[in-house]
Amino acid sequence: MKKTVFSLLCILFAISCNAQSHRFLYEYTFKMDSLDRSKSEKELMVLDIGKEGSRFYSFERAQYDSIRESEMKKAMQSKSTHIDFTHIRDRSKVRTRVTKKYPDYRTTLHTKIGSDHLAVLYEAKMEWLISKETRIIKGLNAQKATGSLGGRQWTAWYTPEIPFQDGPYRFAGLPGLILEVTDSKGDHVFTFAGSHKHTDLQLQEKQKGTPVSEKKFNELWKIYFKDPAKSTRMILGDPDIKITMSDDSGRIIPQAEMIRNNEIRLKEKLLKNNNFIDLILYR
C-alpha cells in the first residue's frame, strides 16, 4: 500500500513539473585544501528550476543578500545616508553561482577574481556513461552514471522519477534529476536534501559580471595568483582616495603596512584554498 501511494505521488509530481517552478536542496561537502583532506566544509545549496532554465547557489549567501538588500531599501525610503551593516554577517562559504539556459543547457559560472565579477561561459557539455547499477536515495529509485568534468572523474546518481535533466553545479544531461554526485577522491560531494514547489523563483542573475571564456578566465586567474594584492595597491595609491585603519590598540596603520598585511592574508588564503571543484579552470 505504501509503495502504491508513493508511486502515485511520484506520478502527480511528474505531471506538475511542467506547470510550476521547483526548488531542490543539496548538501555540499567539500575539501578546499588538498594538503589537508581531514578538514571539510559543508554548505546548503539551492537548485531553482523553471521553464527557461535553472540557477544554483548558496542558501546562506542568498539569505545574506536578501537582508542586505532590505536594509538598503529601508535607507532609501527614509532618505538616510547611513546604512548599518554591522549586524549582518555573511556566513556563506560558497560565493559562486551557476545558471543554465534551456533547452540546450547553456551553462554559465558566476564568480569573482579579486573584486572583478565574471561570467564564465562553458562550451563543452558533459558526456555520461549510464550504468545498470541502481539504489534507493531518499525513497527514490536512482541509477548510476559516470563521466569527467573539470579535470575530475565523477559518479552521479539520478532518478527518472523526477523528470528534470538537471542537477547541482554544472551537472546535467541525464534522463532525470541528479540526486547525488561525487568526485573520485571524495573531495566534492553533492547530496539531495529535499524539494519544494514555488511559483515566484528568481532565476535571473542580478550581478551578471563580464562574460569571459574558460581560457580567458584561466589567464586572469594566473595573473591574480601571482599578485593578489595588486588592486589594493592601486586603490591605496590613488591620491584622491584616503582610507584610514587602526589596530586594536588604536594605532593608525600606515598604508604600506595595510598593503603588506593584505598581501600576506590573500596569499595564505590562496595556498589553503587550492582544491577547486574545477581543476582545469584554476590550473
PDB file of N, CA, C and O in Angstrom, residues 11 20 28 35 38 52 62 71 73 78 85 97-98 140 170 175 198 216 227-228 246-248 259 276:
ATOM      1  N   ILE A  11       3.986  10.158  -9.655  1.00  0.00           N
ATOM      2  CA  ILE A  11       3.296  10.456 -10.915  1.00  0.00           C
ATOM      3  C   ILE A  11       2.711  11.863 -10.882  1.00  0.00           C
ATOM      4  O   ILE A  11       2.839  12.642 -11.834  1.00  0.00           O
ATOM      5  N   GLN A  20       4.865  24.242 -12.711  1.00  0.00           N
ATOM      6  CA  GLN A  20       5.397  25.063 -11.645  1.00  0.00           C
ATOM      7  C   GLN A  20       6.921  25.054 -11.629  1.00  0.00           C
ATOM      8  O   GLN A  20       7.554  24.170 -12.194  1.00  0.00           O
ATOM      9  N   TYR A  28      26.267  20.299   0.219  1.00  0.00           N
ATOM     10  CA  TYR A  28      27.542  20.276  -0.488  1.00  0.00           C
ATOM     11  C   TYR A  28      28.663  20.127   0.531  1.00  0.00           C
ATOM     12  O   TYR A  28      28.856  20.988   1.385  1.00  0.00           O
ATOM     13  N   LEU A  35      46.129  19.489   0.694  1.00  0.00           N
ATOM     14  CA  LEU A  35      47.219  19.050   1.554  1.00  0.00           C
ATOM     15  C   LEU A  35      46.724  18.626   2.940  1.00  0.00           C
ATOM     16  O   LEU A  35      47.475  18.084   3.740  1.00  0.00           O
ATOM     17  N   SER A  38      41.692  16.085   5.887  1.00  0.00           N
ATOM     18  CA  SER A  38      40.960  15.758   7.117  1.00  0.00           C
ATOM     19  C   SER A  38      39.919  16.836   7.424  1.00  0.00           C
ATOM     20  O   SER A  38      38.984  16.603   8.189  1.00  0.00           O
ATOM     21  N   GLU A  52      12.489  28.150 -18.261  1.00  0.00           N
ATOM     22  CA  GLU A  52      13.531  28.614 -19.175  1.00  0.00           C
ATOM     23  C   GLU A  52      14.946  28.248 -18.736  1.00  0.00           C
ATOM     24  O   GLU A  52      15.894  28.423 -19.498  1.00  0.00           O
ATOM     25  N   ALA A  62      22.327  33.635  -0.212  1.00  0.00           N
ATOM     26  CA  ALA A  62      21.069  34.239  -0.656  1.00  0.00           C
ATOM     27  C   ALA A  62      20.374  34.949   0.506  1.00  0.00           C
ATOM     28  O   ALA A  62      19.794  36.031   0.331  1.00  0.00           O
ATOM     29  N   GLU A  71      17.899  46.183   3.911  1.00  0.00           N
ATOM     30  CA  GLU A  71      18.430  47.328   4.667  1.00  0.00           C
ATOM     31  C   GLU A  71      18.668  48.529   3.749  1.00  0.00           C
ATOM     32  O   GLU A  71      18.419  49.674   4.136  1.00  0.00           O
ATOM     33  N   LYS A  73      16.991  49.208   0.988  1.00  0.00           N
ATOM     34  CA  LYS A  73      15.676  49.747   0.620  1.00  0.00           C
ATOM     35  C   LYS A  73      15.109  50.607   1.737  1.00  0.00           C
ATOM     36  O   LYS A  73      14.512  51.661   1.496  1.00  0.00           O
ATOM     37  N   SER A  78      13.701  56.006   3.760  1.00  0.00           N
ATOM     38  CA  SER A  78      13.802  57.010   4.824  1.00  0.00           C
ATOM     39  C   SER A  78      14.741  58.157   4.446  1.00  0.00           C
ATOM     40  O   SER A  78      14.969  59.064   5.247  1.00  0.00           O
ATOM     41  N   PHE A  85      25.442  47.978   8.355  1.00  0.00           N
ATOM     42  CA  PHE A  85      25.569  46.567   8.005  1.00  0.00           C
ATOM     43  C   PHE A  85      26.293  45.770   9.100  1.00  0.00           C
ATOM     44  O   PHE A  85      26.608  44.601   8.906  1.00  0.00           O
ATOM     45  N   ARG A  97      27.863  31.080  -8.317  1.00  0.00           N
ATOM     46  CA  ARG A  97      26.539  30.612  -8.744  1.00  0.00           C
ATOM     47  C   ARG A  97      26.667  30.029 -10.138  1.00  0.00           C
ATOM     48  O   ARG A  97      27.565  30.402 -10.892  1.00  0.00           O
ATOM     49  N   VAL A  98      25.762  29.128 -10.469  1.00  0.00           N
ATOM     50  CA  VAL A  98      25.740  28.523 -11.806  1.00  0.00           C
ATOM     51  C   VAL A  98      24.335  28.654 -12.386  1.00  0.00           C
ATOM     52  O   VAL A  98      23.345  28.318 -11.731  1.00  0.00           O
ATOM     53  N   LEU A 140      13.655   7.340  -3.461  1.00  0.00           N
ATOM     54  CA  LEU A 140      13.548   7.436  -4.916  1.00  0.00           C
ATOM     55  C   LEU A 140      14.473   6.420  -5.584  1.00  0.00           C
ATOM     56  O   LEU A 140      15.595   6.192  -5.129  1.00  0.00           O
ATOM     57  N   ARG A 170      27.333  22.265 -12.320  1.00  0.00           N
ATOM     58  CA  ARG A 170      27.259  22.198 -13.782  1.00  0.00           C
ATOM     59  C   ARG A 170      26.638  20.901 -14.288  1.00  0.00           C
ATOM     60  O   ARG A 170      26.443  20.736 -15.490  1.00  0.00           O
ATOM     61  N   PRO A 175      18.736  11.448 -17.896  1.00  0.00           N
ATOM     62  CA  PRO A 175      17.273  11.340 -18.020  1.00  0.00           C
ATOM     63  C   PRO A 175      16.549  11.331 -16.680  1.00  0.00           C
ATOM     64  O   PRO A 175      15.817  10.406 -16.348  1.00  0.00           O
ATOM     65  N   HIS A 198       7.481  26.066  -6.060  1.00  0.00           N
ATOM     66  CA  HIS A 198       7.435  27.524  -5.971  1.00  0.00           C
ATOM     67  C   HIS A 198       6.795  28.092  -7.236  1.00  0.00           C
ATOM     68  O   HIS A 198       6.790  27.459  -8.288  1.00  0.00           O
ATOM     69  N   LYS A 216      40.105  32.594 -21.126  1.00  0.00           N
ATOM     70  CA  LYS A 216      40.356  33.949 -20.642  1.00  0.00           C
ATOM     71  C   LYS A 216      40.330  33.993 -19.120  1.00  0.00           C
ATOM     72  O   LYS A 216      41.171  34.665 -18.484  1.00  0.00           O
ATOM     73  N   ASP A 227      49.934  37.997  -8.135  1.00  0.00           N
ATOM     74  CA  ASP A 227      49.925  39.262  -7.403  1.00  0.00           C
ATOM     75  C   ASP A 227      48.504  39.584  -6.934  1.00  0.00           C
ATOM     76  O   ASP A 227      47.834  40.458  -7.489  1.00  0.00           O
ATOM     77  N   PRO A 228      47.997  38.899  -5.902  1.00  0.00           N
ATOM     78  CA  PRO A 228      46.613  39.095  -5.457  1.00  0.00           C
ATOM     79  C   PRO A 228      46.328  40.460  -4.832  1.00  0.00           C
ATOM     80  O   PRO A 228      45.171  40.859  -4.729  1.00  0.00           O
ATOM     81  N   SER A 246      42.866  51.366  11.898  1.00  0.00           N
ATOM     82  CA  SER A 246      43.636  51.303  13.137  1.00  0.00           C
ATOM     83  C   SER A 246      43.612  49.879  13.674  1.00  0.00           C
ATOM     84  O   SER A 246      42.705  49.105  13.377  1.00  0.00           O
ATOM     85  N   ASP A 247      44.628  49.540  14.501  1.00  0.00           N
ATOM     86  CA  ASP A 247      44.663  48.213  15.096  1.00  0.00           C
ATOM     87  C   ASP A 247      43.911  48.232  16.427  1.00  0.00           C
ATOM     88  O   ASP A 247      43.278  49.235  16.790  1.00  0.00           O
ATOM     89  N   ASP A 248      43.980  47.128  17.179  1.00  0.00           N
ATOM     90  CA  ASP A 248      43.227  47.020  18.436  1.00  0.00           C
ATOM     91  C   ASP A 248      43.667  48.036  19.488  1.00  0.00           C
ATOM     92  O   ASP A 248      42.892  48.388  20.380  1.00  0.00           O
ATOM     93  N   ILE A 259      48.882  47.379   2.957  1.00  0.00           N
ATOM     94  CA  ILE A 259      49.080  46.624   1.715  1.00  0.00           C
ATOM     95  C   ILE A 259      49.796  45.313   1.989  1.00  0.00           C
ATOM     96  O   ILE A 259      49.414  44.259   1.486  1.00  0.00           O
ATOM     97  N   PHE A 276      40.038  23.414  -5.945  1.00  0.00           N
ATOM     98  CA  PHE A 276      38.803  23.875  -6.578  1.00  0.00           C
ATOM     99  C   PHE A 276      38.051  22.731  -7.247  1.00  0.00           C
ATOM    100  O   PHE A 276      38.661  21.769  -7.723  1.00  0.00           O
TER     101      PHE A 276
END
